[in-house]
Structure formats: C-alpha cells, structure tokens
Amino acid sequence: STTTTLLSVHGLEVRYGPALALSGVSFDVPEKGALAVLGANGAGKSTLARTLSGLVPPVAGRVAFAGRDITAASPSAVRRAGLVHLPEGRGVFPGLTVHENLRMALTAAGAERAGAMDRAFTIFPVLAERRRQRAGTLSGGEQQMLGLARALMISPRLVIADELSLGLAPTLVDVVFESLERARAAGAAIIMIEQFAHRALEFADRCLVLQRGTVAWSGPAGAAGDEVLRHYLGAA
Ligand code: ATP
C-alpha cells in the first residue's frame, strides 16, 4: 500500500474515577487522511481528543504518532511532535493582540517562518484588519478563527478539530471548513469532531462512530449513510 500510518491508536481505555469513558478504542489515521468522529452527547468524543493530545492519561492502550509512542507524552511534547488539538473556543491569549497571538504560536514552535504571518492574514482577512486589537475584544467567532490561525501557522501533521463550528454563524462555519481544507491541502491529516454530521462526512474520507465509549461503527465516510446516523446519533 502507498499510504503511511500517521496515528495509530490501539485498545485505548480511559476512566474518570470509576466511570469508564473510553474502552477498547482502536483505529488508524494515515498521512493526510481525514477522519470524522461522530457520536451522541457523552459518547466520549472530547475524551478521545483530550487523550490523544496528552491532556488525559489513558489507563490502558497505546497511541503511536509519526513512529513514536506518545501514550504518556505531555501536551507540549505531543504538540511539538506535530499534533495540534483545537478545543472549541479556546487557545488564544485574551490580553495579547491578534498579531502577538500569532507571533507567539511561531515562537512556541521554535519556528521562524518567513511568510507564515502573511499566509495567516491571507486565509483570515478579518484577523489582518484586527491585528492590533486585543484577542479578548474579538467576537467568539473571530477568537475561534484566531485559534485556528495559530494552530495552522506551525504546519501541524495532524489537527484534531473538536466541535470548532459549535455556535458559529453559517459564514464562519464555512470559514472553519475552508481553513481545515487548506490545512489538509498543506499536508496535514485531520480528525474532525463535528455536530454537523453530514458536513463532516463530506469533508472526511473515514468515519468512526462512538457509542458509550466504544467504537460502534467505522468505515468509509461515504458509507456512513442516514441509517448509521439515525441509529447511533438519533438524527439523520
Ligand atoms: P459532548 O458531545 O456532549 O461533548 P462527548 O462525546 O464529547 O460529548 P465526553 O465529553 O468525552 O463526551 O464525555 C464522555 C463521558 O465521560 C460522559 O459520560 C461524561 O459525562 C464523562 N466525563 C467527561 N469529562 C469528565 C470529567 N472531567 N470527569 C468525570 N466524567 C467526565
């Protein structure tokens, strides 16, 4: 096969105290692949994202990324390896300006990439207009955009987008999807956790459905029809 595995998850188990949040979760994401992770409220989607990014330690299982075992790695080590987790509505420093937020993202990555700032402002013209404004004074949608711009500046190998379009106006939802398309075109793989199941399935090439912490269904995104959505999400 010509595809190379970028992320490999095997037998993942996560507990919050006595409560089992994930159990026996296994899947792969190839280089440049796009995986939609769907599931009802409480199914474990955010827990999966937090575990992969080093925020929650699993009690069992293994996570390998780009040929390295990152099962017990810290969030900063995971990020340095090229895995970026975008939780909804976070990841910006409200007291710093838009420009400072973007510059910090480059510095934190140890990157001095000529053109990265210009590229960010081309993808997000609104941020260029507001470059001297404090991030905390931006609208929720604009802060979301800034978080995304920060993440994309360091050319991640894998972006986990956790409900990025939650609560956004339709035009901003489009911006989010376009930005992720651009990240993908630039060579990144994407794991998309998304309330808009149909849009996520159009975007992704594979789909994983979680139900009460286990993998209930997985397959090609195109095969996750209305029946699957109705059965596991109670919607279609
Ligand atoms: P949603 O779509 O509502 O965000 P989700 O699929 O992302 O749901 P998780 O947030 O991962 O689901 O939650 C999975 C399970 O773990 C739920 O039963 C939830 O109540 C529980 N849980 C999540 N975070 C914690 C925590 N910090 N402490 C204890 N239990 C938690």
PDB file of C-alpha atoms and ligand atoms in Angstrom:
ATOM      1  CA  SER A   1       0.000   0.000   0.000  1.00  0.00           C
ATOM      2  CA  THR A   2       1.126   3.567  -0.646  1.00  0.00           C
ATOM      3  CA  THR A   3      -0.471   5.055   2.478  1.00  0.00           C
ATOM      4  CA  THR A   4       1.646   5.530   5.576  1.00  0.00           C
ATOM      5  CA  THR A   5       0.066   5.381   9.013  1.00  0.00           C
ATOM      6  CA  LEU A   6       0.465   8.662  10.894  1.00  0.00           C
ATOM      7  CA  LEU A   7      -1.590   7.944  14.009  1.00  0.00           C
ATOM      8  CA  SER A   8      -2.192   4.500  15.420  1.00  0.00           C
ATOM      9  CA  VAL A   9      -4.500   4.006  18.405  1.00  0.00           C
ATOM     10  CA  HIS A  10      -4.795   0.595  19.998  1.00  0.00           C
ATOM     11  CA  GLY A  11      -7.015  -0.631  22.838  1.00  0.00           C
ATOM     12  CA  LEU A  12      -7.451   2.782  24.408  1.00  0.00           C
ATOM     13  CA  GLU A  13      -9.159   2.839  27.812  1.00  0.00           C
ATOM     14  CA  VAL A  14      -9.885   5.993  29.802  1.00  0.00           C
ATOM     15  CA  ARG A  15     -11.547   6.329  33.190  1.00  0.00           C
ATOM     16  CA  TYR A  16     -12.759   9.326  35.157  1.00  0.00           C
ATOM     17  CA  GLY A  17     -12.591   7.854  38.632  1.00  0.00           C
ATOM     18  CA  PRO A  18     -14.703   4.694  38.483  1.00  0.00           C
ATOM     19  CA  ALA A  19     -16.521   5.794  35.300  1.00  0.00           C
ATOM     20  CA  LEU A  20     -15.347   4.207  32.055  1.00  0.00           C
ATOM     21  CA  ALA A  21     -15.223   6.928  29.377  1.00  0.00           C
ATOM     22  CA  LEU A  22     -13.402   5.000  26.605  1.00  0.00           C
ATOM     23  CA  SER A  23     -12.909   1.269  26.234  1.00  0.00           C
ATOM     24  CA  GLY A  24     -11.121  -0.795  23.585  1.00  0.00           C
ATOM     25  CA  VAL A  25     -10.871   2.092  21.121  1.00  0.00           C
ATOM     26  CA  SER A  26      -8.618   1.239  18.162  1.00  0.00           C
ATOM     27  CA  PHE A  27      -8.167   2.980  14.813  1.00  0.00           C
ATOM     28  CA  ASP A  28      -5.538   4.375  12.430  1.00  0.00           C
ATOM     29  CA  VAL A  29      -5.255   7.665  10.590  1.00  0.00           C
ATOM     30  CA  PRO A  30      -2.997   7.698   7.523  1.00  0.00           C
ATOM     31  CA  GLU A  31      -0.781  10.621   6.490  1.00  0.00           C
ATOM     32  CA  LYS A  32      -3.065  13.347   5.072  1.00  0.00           C
ATOM     33  CA  GLY A  33      -6.181  11.364   5.997  1.00  0.00           C
ATOM     34  CA  ALA A  34      -9.380  12.928   7.310  1.00  0.00           C
ATOM     35  CA  LEU A  35     -11.397  11.083   9.960  1.00  0.00           C
ATOM     36  CA  ALA A  36     -14.832  12.194  11.152  1.00  0.00           C
ATOM     37  CA  VAL A  37     -15.562  11.165  14.756  1.00  0.00           C
ATOM     38  CA  LEU A  38     -19.285  11.137  15.439  1.00  0.00           C
ATOM     39  CA  GLY A  39     -21.391  10.120  18.417  1.00  0.00           C
ATOM     40  CA  ALA A  40     -24.193  11.289  20.689  1.00  0.00           C
ATOM     41  CA  ASN A  41     -23.583  13.597  23.657  1.00  0.00           C
ATOM     42  CA  GLY A  42     -21.407  11.865  26.211  1.00  0.00           C
ATOM     43  CA  ALA A  43     -20.208   9.173  23.780  1.00  0.00           C
ATOM     44  CA  GLY A  44     -16.565  10.051  24.511  1.00  0.00           C
ATOM     45  CA  LYS A  45     -15.566  12.219  21.540  1.00  0.00           C
ATOM     46  CA  SER A  46     -13.957  15.013  23.549  1.00  0.00           C
ATOM     47  CA  THR A  47     -12.338  12.488  25.868  1.00  0.00           C
ATOM     48  CA  LEU A  48     -10.731  10.849  22.828  1.00  0.00           C
ATOM     49  CA  ALA A  49      -9.411  14.226  21.645  1.00  0.00           C
ATOM     50  CA  ARG A  50      -8.099  15.094  25.116  1.00  0.00           C
ATOM     51  CA  THR A  51      -6.433  11.692  25.474  1.00  0.00           C
ATOM     52  CA  LEU A  52      -4.679  11.854  22.087  1.00  0.00           C
ATOM     53  CA  SER A  53      -3.365  15.329  22.874  1.00  0.00           C
ATOM     54  CA  GLY A  54      -1.913  14.304  26.243  1.00  0.00           C
ATOM     55  CA  LEU A  55      -4.423  16.074  28.497  1.00  0.00           C
ATOM     56  CA  VAL A  56      -5.954  12.882  29.886  1.00  0.00           C
ATOM     57  CA  PRO A  57      -3.760   9.827  30.626  1.00  0.00           C
ATOM     58  CA  PRO A  58      -5.278   6.520  29.472  1.00  0.00           C
ATOM     59  CA  VAL A  59      -5.300   3.584  31.913  1.00  0.00           C
ATOM     60  CA  ALA A  60      -4.664   1.134  29.073  1.00  0.00           C
ATOM     61  CA  GLY A  61      -3.839   1.132  25.380  1.00  0.00           C
ATOM     62  CA  ARG A  62      -1.239   2.655  23.115  1.00  0.00           C
ATOM     63  CA  VAL A  63      -1.022   5.765  20.944  1.00  0.00           C
ATOM     64  CA  ALA A  64       1.700   5.991  18.310  1.00  0.00           C
ATOM     65  CA  PHE A  65       2.192   9.158  16.272  1.00  0.00           C
ATOM     66  CA  ALA A  66       4.671   9.624  13.451  1.00  0.00           C
ATOM     67  CA  GLY A  67       6.502   6.487  14.543  1.00  0.00           C
ATOM     68  CA  ARG A  68       6.767   7.489  18.219  1.00  0.00           C
ATOM     69  CA  ASP A  69       4.926   6.227  21.268  1.00  0.00           C
ATOM     70  CA  ILE A  70       3.079   9.257  22.662  1.00  0.00           C
ATOM     71  CA  THR A  71       0.782   7.336  25.052  1.00  0.00           C
ATOM     72  CA  ALA A  72       2.141   9.055  28.152  1.00  0.00           C
ATOM     73  CA  ALA A  73       3.523  12.189  26.495  1.00  0.00           C
ATOM     74  CA  SER A  74       2.738  15.663  27.851  1.00  0.00           C
ATOM     75  CA  PRO A  75       0.535  18.056  25.854  1.00  0.00           C
ATOM     76  CA  SER A  76       3.554  20.177  24.908  1.00  0.00           C
ATOM     77  CA  ALA A  77       5.546  17.133  23.746  1.00  0.00           C
ATOM     78  CA  VAL A  78       2.575  15.976  21.660  1.00  0.00           C
ATOM     79  CA  ARG A  79       2.249  19.443  20.146  1.00  0.00           C
ATOM     80  CA  ARG A  80       5.966  19.599  19.359  1.00  0.00           C
ATOM     81  CA  ALA A  81       5.630  16.252  17.570  1.00  0.00           C
ATOM     82  CA  GLY A  82       3.124  17.971  15.267  1.00  0.00           C
ATOM     83  CA  LEU A  83      -0.255  17.024  16.724  1.00  0.00           C
ATOM     84  CA  VAL A  84      -2.421  20.058  17.389  1.00  0.00           C
ATOM     85  CA  HIS A  85      -5.687  19.851  19.343  1.00  0.00           C
ATOM     86  CA  LEU A  86      -8.183  22.633  18.810  1.00  0.00           C
ATOM     87  CA  PRO A  87     -10.776  22.555  21.568  1.00  0.00           C
ATOM     88  CA  GLU A  88     -13.786  24.718  20.895  1.00  0.00           C
ATOM     89  CA  GLY A  89     -13.476  28.351  21.782  1.00  0.00           C
ATOM     90  CA  ARG A  90     -10.015  28.212  23.328  1.00  0.00           C
ATOM     91  CA  GLY A  91      -6.346  28.549  22.542  1.00  0.00           C
ATOM     92  CA  VAL A  92      -5.994  32.330  22.428  1.00  0.00           C
ATOM     93  CA  PHE A  93      -4.491  34.779  24.920  1.00  0.00           C
ATOM     94  CA  PRO A  94      -7.179  37.426  25.501  1.00  0.00           C
ATOM     95  CA  GLY A  95      -4.770  40.091  26.816  1.00  0.00           C
ATOM     96  CA  LEU A  96      -2.495  39.934  23.774  1.00  0.00           C
ATOM     97  CA  THR A  97      -3.184  41.434  20.367  1.00  0.00           C
ATOM     98  CA  VAL A  98      -4.056  39.312  17.340  1.00  0.00           C
ATOM     99  CA  HIS A  99      -0.554  39.845  15.955  1.00  0.00           C
ATOM    100  CA  GLU A 100       1.094  38.919  19.270  1.00  0.00           C
ATOM    101  CA  ASN A 101      -1.044  35.772  19.491  1.00  0.00           C
ATOM    102  CA  LEU A 102       0.123  34.678  16.047  1.00  0.00           C
ATOM    103  CA  ARG A 103       3.755  35.574  16.696  1.00  0.00           C
ATOM    104  CA  MET A 104       3.688  33.562  19.939  1.00  0.00           C
ATOM    105  CA  ALA A 105       2.448  30.499  18.084  1.00  0.00           C
ATOM    106  CA  LEU A 106       5.526  30.643  15.866  1.00  0.00           C
ATOM    107  CA  THR A 107       7.905  31.267  18.766  1.00  0.00           C
ATOM    108  CA  ALA A 108       6.419  28.422  20.808  1.00  0.00           C
ATOM    109  CA  ALA A 109       7.028  26.092  17.874  1.00  0.00           C
ATOM    110  CA  GLY A 110      10.600  27.345  17.571  1.00  0.00           C
ATOM    111  CA  ALA A 111       9.702  28.355  14.043  1.00  0.00           C
ATOM    112  CA  GLU A 112      10.863  31.490  12.280  1.00  0.00           C
ATOM    113  CA  ARG A 113       8.876  31.052   9.144  1.00  0.00           C
ATOM    114  CA  ALA A 114       9.012  33.896   6.720  1.00  0.00           C
ATOM    115  CA  GLY A 115       5.624  34.232   5.129  1.00  0.00           C
ATOM    116  CA  ALA A 116       3.692  32.362   7.816  1.00  0.00           C
ATOM    117  CA  MET A 117       2.162  35.585   9.161  1.00  0.00           C
ATOM    118  CA  ASP A 118       1.221  36.815   5.677  1.00  0.00           C
ATOM    119  CA  ARG A 119      -0.304  33.447   4.875  1.00  0.00           C
ATOM    120  CA  ALA A 120      -2.425  33.544   8.035  1.00  0.00           C
ATOM    121  CA  PHE A 121      -3.670  37.032   7.153  1.00  0.00           C
ATOM    122  CA  THR A 122      -4.493  35.900   3.614  1.00  0.00           C
ATOM    123  CA  ILE A 123      -6.584  32.979   4.892  1.00  0.00           C
ATOM    124  CA  PHE A 124      -8.208  35.160   7.578  1.00  0.00           C
ATOM    125  CA  PRO A 125      -8.520  38.754   6.258  1.00  0.00           C
ATOM    126  CA  VAL A 126     -10.601  39.725   9.300  1.00  0.00           C
ATOM    127  CA  LEU A 127      -7.590  38.994  11.513  1.00  0.00           C
ATOM    128  CA  ALA A 128      -5.421  41.261   9.366  1.00  0.00           C
ATOM    129  CA  GLU A 129      -7.898  44.099   9.913  1.00  0.00           C
ATOM    130  CA  ARG A 130      -7.802  43.481  13.652  1.00  0.00           C
ATOM    131  CA  ARG A 131      -4.128  42.682  14.052  1.00  0.00           C
ATOM    132  CA  ARG A 132      -3.566  45.370  16.706  1.00  0.00           C
ATOM    133  CA  GLN A 133      -6.726  44.563  18.667  1.00  0.00           C
ATOM    134  CA  ARG A 134      -6.622  42.525  21.906  1.00  0.00           C
ATOM    135  CA  ALA A 135      -7.899  38.985  21.299  1.00  0.00           C
ATOM    136  CA  GLY A 136     -10.265  39.283  24.270  1.00  0.00           C
ATOM    137  CA  THR A 137     -12.206  42.016  22.475  1.00  0.00           C
ATOM    138  CA  LEU A 138     -12.862  39.882  19.369  1.00  0.00           C
ATOM    139  CA  SER A 139     -16.213  38.172  18.834  1.00  0.00           C
ATOM    140  CA  GLY A 140     -16.448  34.465  19.676  1.00  0.00           C
ATOM    141  CA  GLY A 141     -16.228  33.543  16.002  1.00  0.00           C
ATOM    142  CA  GLU A 142     -13.182  35.739  15.471  1.00  0.00           C
ATOM    143  CA  GLN A 143     -11.450  34.208  18.500  1.00  0.00           C
ATOM    144  CA  GLN A 144     -12.187  30.789  17.018  1.00  0.00           C
ATOM    145  CA  MET A 145     -10.574  31.944  13.777  1.00  0.00           C
ATOM    146  CA  LEU A 146      -7.534  33.195  15.681  1.00  0.00           C
ATOM    147  CA  GLY A 147      -7.175  29.867  17.487  1.00  0.00           C
ATOM    148  CA  LEU A 148      -7.308  28.106  14.157  1.00  0.00           C
ATOM    149  CA  ALA A 149      -4.836  30.522  12.571  1.00  0.00           C
ATOM    150  CA  ARG A 150      -2.441  29.972  15.500  1.00  0.00           C
ATOM    151  CA  ALA A 151      -2.623  26.216  15.064  1.00  0.00           C
ATOM    152  CA  LEU A 152      -2.149  26.287  11.297  1.00  0.00           C
ATOM    153  CA  MET A 153       0.875  28.604  11.444  1.00  0.00           C
ATOM    154  CA  ILE A 154       3.146  25.846  12.657  1.00  0.00           C
ATOM    155  CA  SER A 155       2.214  23.433   9.836  1.00  0.00           C
ATOM    156  CA  PRO A 156       0.900  20.588  12.033  1.00  0.00           C
ATOM    157  CA  ARG A 157       0.943  16.993  10.806  1.00  0.00           C
ATOM    158  CA  LEU A 158      -2.371  16.253  12.500  1.00  0.00           C
ATOM    159  CA  VAL A 159      -5.117  18.653  13.554  1.00  0.00           C
ATOM    160  CA  ILE A 160      -7.820  17.464  15.949  1.00  0.00           C
ATOM    161  CA  ALA A 161     -10.718  19.848  15.433  1.00  0.00           C
ATOM    162  CA  ASP A 162     -13.143  19.408  18.330  1.00  0.00           C
ATOM    163  CA  GLU A 163     -16.534  20.992  17.565  1.00  0.00           C
ATOM    164  CA  LEU A 164     -14.943  24.055  16.001  1.00  0.00           C
ATOM    165  CA  SER A 165     -18.171  25.153  14.354  1.00  0.00           C
ATOM    166  CA  LEU A 166     -20.202  24.955  17.581  1.00  0.00           C
ATOM    167  CA  GLY A 167     -22.354  28.051  17.903  1.00  0.00           C
ATOM    168  CA  LEU A 168     -20.835  29.827  14.905  1.00  0.00           C
ATOM    169  CA  ALA A 169     -22.788  31.778  12.305  1.00  0.00           C
ATOM    170  CA  PRO A 170     -23.058  29.865   8.988  1.00  0.00           C
ATOM    171  CA  THR A 171     -20.488  32.072   7.226  1.00  0.00           C
ATOM    172  CA  LEU A 172     -17.974  31.342   9.989  1.00  0.00           C
ATOM    173  CA  VAL A 173     -18.730  27.631   9.794  1.00  0.00           C
ATOM    174  CA  ASP A 174     -17.721  27.924   6.129  1.00  0.00           C
ATOM    175  CA  VAL A 175     -14.501  29.673   7.169  1.00  0.00           C
ATOM    176  CA  VAL A 176     -13.714  26.853   9.599  1.00  0.00           C
ATOM    177  CA  PHE A 177     -14.237  24.158   6.962  1.00  0.00           C
ATOM    178  CA  GLU A 178     -12.247  26.108   4.339  1.00  0.00           C
ATOM    179  CA  SER A 179      -9.386  26.578   6.792  1.00  0.00           C
ATOM    180  CA  LEU A 180      -9.296  22.875   7.553  1.00  0.00           C
ATOM    181  CA  GLU A 181      -9.358  22.148   3.801  1.00  0.00           C
ATOM    182  CA  ARG A 182      -6.321  24.417   3.453  1.00  0.00           C
ATOM    183  CA  ALA A 183      -4.539  22.688   6.311  1.00  0.00           C
ATOM    184  CA  ARG A 184      -5.233  19.419   4.563  1.00  0.00           C
ATOM    185  CA  ALA A 185      -4.039  20.709   1.219  1.00  0.00           C
ATOM    186  CA  ALA A 186      -0.850  21.768   3.001  1.00  0.00           C
ATOM    187  CA  GLY A 187      -0.319  18.122   4.034  1.00  0.00           C
ATOM    188  CA  ALA A 188      -1.975  17.817   7.445  1.00  0.00           C
ATOM    189  CA  ALA A 189      -4.212  14.942   8.496  1.00  0.00           C
ATOM    190  CA  ILE A 190      -7.459  15.926  10.255  1.00  0.00           C
ATOM    191  CA  ILE A 191      -9.596  14.345  12.957  1.00  0.00           C
ATOM    192  CA  MET A 192     -12.908  16.173  12.911  1.00  0.00           C
ATOM    193  CA  ILE A 193     -15.373  16.041  15.788  1.00  0.00           C
ATOM    194  CA  GLU A 194     -18.412  17.807  14.463  1.00  0.00           C
ATOM    195  CA  GLN A 195     -22.060  18.419  15.269  1.00  0.00           C
ATOM    196  CA  PHE A 196     -22.843  18.806  11.549  1.00  0.00           C
ATOM    197  CA  ALA A 197     -22.507  15.097  10.747  1.00  0.00           C
ATOM    198  CA  HIS A 198     -23.307  15.477   7.061  1.00  0.00           C
ATOM    199  CA  ARG A 199     -20.709  18.182   6.527  1.00  0.00           C
ATOM    200  CA  ALA A 200     -18.106  16.234   8.462  1.00  0.00           C
ATOM    201  CA  LEU A 201     -18.802  13.181   6.296  1.00  0.00           C
ATOM    202  CA  GLU A 202     -18.427  15.252   3.108  1.00  0.00           C
ATOM    203  CA  PHE A 203     -15.096  16.507   4.399  1.00  0.00           C
ATOM    204  CA  ALA A 204     -13.708  13.222   5.707  1.00  0.00           C
ATOM    205  CA  ASP A 205     -12.682  10.031   3.956  1.00  0.00           C
ATOM    206  CA  ARG A 206     -13.200   7.778   7.005  1.00  0.00           C
ATOM    207  CA  CYS A 207     -15.729   7.816   9.820  1.00  0.00           C
ATOM    208  CA  LEU A 208     -15.703   6.465  13.352  1.00  0.00           C
ATOM    209  CA  VAL A 209     -18.877   6.394  15.446  1.00  0.00           C
ATOM    210  CA  LEU A 210     -18.501   6.254  19.229  1.00  0.00           C
ATOM    211  CA  GLN A 211     -21.237   4.946  21.468  1.00  0.00           C
ATOM    212  CA  ARG A 212     -20.823   4.924  25.252  1.00  0.00           C
ATOM    213  CA  GLY A 213     -17.049   4.956  24.913  1.00  0.00           C
ATOM    214  CA  THR A 214     -16.640   2.176  22.365  1.00  0.00           C
ATOM    215  CA  VAL A 215     -16.317   2.112  18.579  1.00  0.00           C
ATOM    216  CA  ALA A 216     -19.839   1.240  17.409  1.00  0.00           C
ATOM    217  CA  TRP A 217     -19.213   1.676  13.673  1.00  0.00           C
ATOM    218  CA  SER A 218     -16.311   2.572  11.429  1.00  0.00           C
ATOM    219  CA  GLY A 219     -15.873   2.653   7.696  1.00  0.00           C
ATOM    220  CA  PRO A 220     -15.554   4.886   4.644  1.00  0.00           C
ATOM    221  CA  ALA A 221     -17.249   8.271   5.197  1.00  0.00           C
ATOM    222  CA  GLY A 222     -19.317   7.683   2.072  1.00  0.00           C
ATOM    223  CA  ALA A 223     -20.775   4.509   3.589  1.00  0.00           C
ATOM    224  CA  ALA A 224     -21.938   6.196   6.806  1.00  0.00           C
ATOM    225  CA  GLY A 225     -25.441   6.712   5.482  1.00  0.00           C
ATOM    226  CA  ASP A 226     -28.592   8.026   7.119  1.00  0.00           C
ATOM    227  CA  GLU A 227     -29.191   4.612   8.647  1.00  0.00           C
ATOM    228  CA  VAL A 228     -25.918   4.763  10.595  1.00  0.00           C
ATOM    229  CA  LEU A 229     -26.568   8.349  11.666  1.00  0.00           C
ATOM    230  CA  ARG A 230     -30.127   7.611  12.764  1.00  0.00           C
ATOM    231  CA  HIS A 231     -29.121   4.500  14.630  1.00  0.00           C
ATOM    232  CA  TYR A 232     -26.185   5.957  16.577  1.00  0.00           C
ATOM    233  CA  LEU A 233     -26.890   9.666  16.730  1.00  0.00           C
ATOM    234  CA  GLY A 234     -30.665   9.656  16.812  1.00  0.00           C
ATOM    235  CA  ALA A 235     -30.625  12.017  13.833  1.00  0.00           C
ATOM    236  CA  ALA A 236     -30.028  11.903  10.097  1.00  0.00           C
TER     237      ALA A 236
HETATM  238  P1  ATP B   1     -20.408  16.008  24.056  1.00  0.00           P
HETATM  239  O1  ATP B   1     -20.811  15.865  22.628  1.00  0.00           O
HETATM  240  O2  ATP B   1     -21.567  16.255  24.975  1.00  0.00           O
HETATM  241  O3  ATP B   1     -19.253  16.910  24.292  1.00  0.00           O
HETATM  242  P2  ATP B   1     -18.609  13.736  24.137  1.00  0.00           P
HETATM  243  O4  ATP B   1     -18.942  12.661  23.166  1.00  0.00           O
HETATM  244  O5  ATP B   1     -17.536  14.670  23.800  1.00  0.00           O
HETATM  245  O6  ATP B   1     -19.945  14.521  24.500  1.00  0.00           O
HETATM  246  P3  ATP B   1     -17.187  13.320  26.586  1.00  0.00           P
HETATM  247  O7  ATP B   1     -17.215  14.777  26.921  1.00  0.00           O
HETATM  248  O8  ATP B   1     -15.919  12.748  26.136  1.00  0.00           O
HETATM  249  O9  ATP B   1     -18.306  13.003  25.507  1.00  0.00           O
HETATM  250  O10 ATP B   1     -17.723  12.511  27.838  1.00  0.00           O
HETATM  251  C1  ATP B   1     -17.712  11.084  27.896  1.00  0.00           C
HETATM  252  C2  ATP B   1     -18.232  10.626  29.261  1.00  0.00           C
HETATM  253  O11 ATP B   1     -17.289  10.987  30.281  1.00  0.00           O
HETATM  254  C3  ATP B   1     -19.526  11.275  29.664  1.00  0.00           C
HETATM  255  O12 ATP B   1     -20.291  10.321  30.367  1.00  0.00           O
HETATM  256  C4  ATP B   1     -19.121  12.411  30.556  1.00  0.00           C
HETATM  257  O13 ATP B   1     -20.129  12.705  31.489  1.00  0.00           O
HETATM  258  C5  ATP B   1     -17.896  11.856  31.232  1.00  0.00           C
HETATM  259  N1  ATP B   1     -16.897  12.905  31.574  1.00  0.00           N
HETATM  260  C6  ATP B   1     -16.340  13.788  30.716  1.00  0.00           C
HETATM  261  N2  ATP B   1     -15.445  14.573  31.322  1.00  0.00           N
HETATM  262  C7  ATP B   1     -15.408  14.170  32.616  1.00  0.00           C
HETATM  263  C8  ATP B   1     -14.679  14.571  33.781  1.00  0.00           C
HETATM  264  N3  ATP B   1     -13.768  15.558  33.719  1.00  0.00           N
HETATM  265  N4  ATP B   1     -14.941  13.927  34.942  1.00  0.00           N
HETATM  266  C9  ATP B   1     -15.836  12.933  35.013  1.00  0.00           C
HETATM  267  N5  ATP B   1     -16.560  12.499  33.962  1.00  0.00           N
HETATM  268  C10 ATP B   1     -16.361  13.100  32.778  1.00  0.00           C
END
